[in-house]
Coordinates of N, CA and C in Angstrom, one line a residue:
M1 N -35.7 21.0 -15.4 CA -34.3 21.0 -15.7 C -33.5 20.3 -14.7
T2 N -32.7 19.4 -15.1 CA -31.9 18.6 -14.2 C -30.5 19.1 -14.2
T3 N -29.9 19.3 -13.0 CA -28.6 19.8 -12.8 C -27.7 18.6 -12.4
S4 N -26.6 18.5 -13.0 CA -25.6 17.4 -12.6 C -24.5 18.0 -11.9
F5 N -24.2 17.5 -10.7 CA -23.0 17.9 -9.9 C -22.0 16.8 -9.9
P6 N -20.7 17.2 -9.8 CA -19.7 16.1 -9.6 C -19.9 15.4 -8.3
S7 N -19.5 14.1 -8.3 CA -19.6 13.3 -7.1 C -18.7 13.9 -6.0
R8 N -19.0 13.5 -4.8 CA -18.2 14.0 -3.7 C -16.7 13.6 -3.8
R9 N -16.5 12.3 -4.3 CA -15.1 11.8 -4.5 C -14.4 12.7 -5.5
T10 N -15.0 13.0 -6.6 CA -14.4 13.9 -7.7 C -14.1 15.2 -7.1
S11 N -15.0 15.8 -6.3 CA -14.8 17.1 -5.7 C -13.6 17.1 -4.8
Q12 N -13.5 16.0 -4.0 CA -12.4 15.9 -3.0 C -11.0 15.8 -3.8
A13 N -11.0 15.0 -4.9 CA -9.8 14.8 -5.7 C -9.4 16.1 -6.3
Y14 N -10.4 16.9 -6.8 CA -10.1 18.1 -7.4 C -9.5 19.1 -6.4
A15 N -10.1 19.1 -5.2 CA -9.6 20.0 -4.1 C -8.2 19.7 -3.8
L16 N -7.9 18.4 -3.6 CA -6.5 17.9 -3.3 C -5.6 18.3 -4.4
H17 N -6.0 18.2 -5.7 CA -5.2 18.5 -6.8 C -4.9 20.0 -6.9
C18 N -5.9 20.8 -6.6 CA -5.6 22.3 -6.6 C -4.7 22.7 -5.4
G19 N -4.8 21.9 -4.3 CA -3.9 22.2 -3.2 C -2.5 21.9 -3.5
R20 N -2.3 20.9 -4.3 CA -0.9 20.5 -4.7 C -0.3 21.6 -5.6
A21 N -1.2 22.1 -6.5 CA -0.7 23.2 -7.4 C -0.4 24.5 -6.6
Y22 N -1.2 24.8 -5.6 CA -1.0 25.9 -4.8 C 0.3 25.7 -4.0
K23 N 0.5 24.6 -3.4 CA 1.8 24.3 -2.7 C 3.0 24.4 -3.6
A24 N 2.9 23.9 -4.8 CA 4.0 24.1 -5.8 C 4.3 25.5 -6.1
D25 N 3.2 26.3 -6.3 CA 3.4 27.7 -6.6 C 4.0 28.5 -5.4
E26 N 3.5 28.2 -4.2 CA 4.0 28.9 -3.0 C 5.5 28.6 -2.8
A27 N 5.9 27.4 -3.2 CA 7.3 27.0 -3.1 C 8.2 27.5 -4.2
G28 N 7.7 28.2 -5.1 CA 8.5 28.8 -6.2 C 8.6 28.0 -7.5
L29 N 7.8 26.9 -7.6 CA 7.8 26.1 -8.8 C 6.9 26.8 -9.8
D30 N 7.2 26.6 -11.1 CA 6.3 27.1 -12.1 C 5.3 26.0 -12.5
V31 N 4.0 26.3 -12.2 CA 3.0 25.4 -12.6 C 2.6 25.6 -14.1
V32 N 2.9 24.6 -14.9 CA 2.7 24.6 -16.3 C 1.3 24.2 -16.7
A33 N 0.8 23.1 -16.1 CA -0.5 22.6 -16.4 C -1.1 21.9 -15.2
L34 N -2.4 21.9 -15.1 CA -3.2 21.2 -14.1 C -4.3 20.5 -14.9
K35 N -4.1 19.2 -15.1 CA -5.1 18.5 -15.9 C -5.8 17.4 -15.1
H36 N -7.1 17.3 -15.5 CA -8.0 16.2 -14.9 C -7.9 16.4 -13.4
T37 N -7.9 15.3 -12.7 CA -7.8 15.3 -11.2 C -6.5 14.7 -10.7
D38 N -5.5 14.4 -11.6 CA -4.3 13.7 -11.2 C -3.1 14.1 -11.9
E39 N -3.1 15.2 -12.7 CA -1.9 15.5 -13.5 C -1.5 16.9 -13.2
L40 N -0.3 17.1 -12.6 CA 0.3 18.4 -12.3 C 1.6 18.5 -13.0
H41 N 1.8 19.4 -13.9 CA 3.0 19.6 -14.6 C 3.7 20.9 -14.1
V42 N 5.0 20.7 -13.6 CA 5.7 21.8 -13.0 C 7.1 21.9 -13.6
I43 N 7.7 23.1 -13.5 CA 9.1 23.3 -13.8 C 9.8 23.7 -12.5
G44 N 10.9 23.0 -12.3 CA 11.7 23.2 -11.1 C 12.0 22.0 -10.3
D45 N 12.6 22.1 -9.2 CA 13.0 21.0 -8.4 C 11.8 20.6 -7.5
W46 N 10.9 19.8 -8.0 CA 9.7 19.4 -7.3 C 10.0 18.5 -6.1
Q47 N 11.1 17.8 -6.1 CA 11.4 16.9 -5.1 C 11.8 17.5 -3.8
R48 N 12.1 18.8 -3.8 CA 12.3 19.5 -2.5 C 11.0 20.0 -1.9
V49 N 9.9 19.9 -2.7 CA 8.6 20.3 -2.2 C 7.7 19.1 -1.9
F50 N 7.8 18.1 -2.8 CA 6.9 16.9 -2.6 C 7.8 15.6 -2.5
T51 N 7.2 14.6 -1.9 CA 7.9 13.3 -1.9 C 7.3 12.4 -3.0
E52 N 8.2 11.6 -3.5 CA 7.7 10.7 -4.6 C 7.2 9.4 -4.0
G53 N 6.0 9.0 -4.5 CA 5.4 7.7 -4.0 C 4.0 7.6 -4.5
R54 N 3.3 6.7 -4.0 CA 1.9 6.4 -4.4 C 0.9 6.8 -3.3
G55 N 1.3 7.5 -2.2 CA 0.4 7.9 -1.2 C -0.4 9.1 -1.6
V56 N -1.4 9.5 -0.8 CA -2.3 10.6 -1.2 C -1.5 11.9 -1.2
A57 N -0.5 12.1 -0.3 CA 0.3 13.3 -0.2 C 1.5 13.3 -1.1
E58 N 1.7 12.2 -1.8 CA 2.9 12.0 -2.6 C 2.6 12.2 -4.1
L59 N 3.7 12.4 -4.9 CA 3.5 12.5 -6.4 C 4.2 11.3 -7.0
K60 N 3.6 10.9 -8.1 CA 4.2 9.8 -8.9 C 4.7 10.4 -10.3
V61 N 5.9 10.2 -10.7 CA 6.4 10.7 -11.9 C 5.8 9.9 -13.1
K62 N 5.3 10.6 -14.0 CA 4.8 10.0 -15.3 C 5.8 10.2 -16.4
Q63 N 6.3 9.2 -17.0 CA 7.2 9.4 -18.1 C 6.4 9.6 -19.4
G64 N 6.9 10.4 -20.2 CA 6.2 10.7 -21.5 C 6.4 9.5 -22.5
D65 N 5.5 9.5 -23.5 CA 5.6 8.4 -24.5 C 6.4 8.8 -25.7
G66 N 7.0 10.0 -25.6 CA 7.8 10.5 -26.7 C 7.1 10.9 -28.0
K67 N 5.8 10.9 -28.0 CA 5.1 11.2 -29.2 C 5.1 12.8 -29.5
A68 N 5.0 13.5 -28.4 CA 5.0 15.0 -28.5 C 6.3 15.6 -28.3
S69 N 6.7 16.4 -29.2 CA 8.0 17.1 -29.0 C 7.8 18.3 -28.1
G70 N 8.7 18.5 -27.2 CA 8.6 19.6 -26.2 C 7.6 19.3 -25.1
E71 N 7.4 18.0 -24.9 CA 6.4 17.6 -23.9 C 6.9 17.9 -22.5
Y72 N 6.0 18.4 -21.6 CA 6.3 18.7 -20.3 C 6.2 17.5 -19.4
L73 N 7.2 17.1 -18.6 CA 7.1 16.0 -17.7 C 7.3 16.6 -16.3
V74 N 6.8 15.9 -15.3 CA 7.0 16.4 -13.9 C 8.5 16.5 -13.6
G75 N 8.9 17.7 -13.3 CA 10.3 17.9 -12.9 C 11.3 18.0 -14.0
K76 N 10.8 18.0 -15.3 CA 11.7 18.0 -16.4 C 11.0 18.6 -17.6
V77 N 11.7 19.4 -18.4 CA 11.1 20.1 -19.6 C 11.8 19.5 -20.8
G78 N 11.0 19.1 -21.8 CA 11.5 18.6 -23.1 C 11.9 17.1 -23.0
G79 N 12.5 16.6 -24.1 CA 12.8 15.2 -24.2 C 14.2 14.9 -24.2

């Protein structure tokens, strides 16, 4: 039987991602979803907790494509 484990890079990305969710929760933000290794959906003023940018410790806002009604976006609910 062969067991497959995630790569070290994937594990580190996942740990960083979970850390961001924990930080958001501790700061009083509502964590709505935690997807893949790079998508964190929250409700609340996320900019008082995180800085916006492309660095490892920063968050990048993803704009929705408008296909889903009631879609959650980082820092914003709905369309």
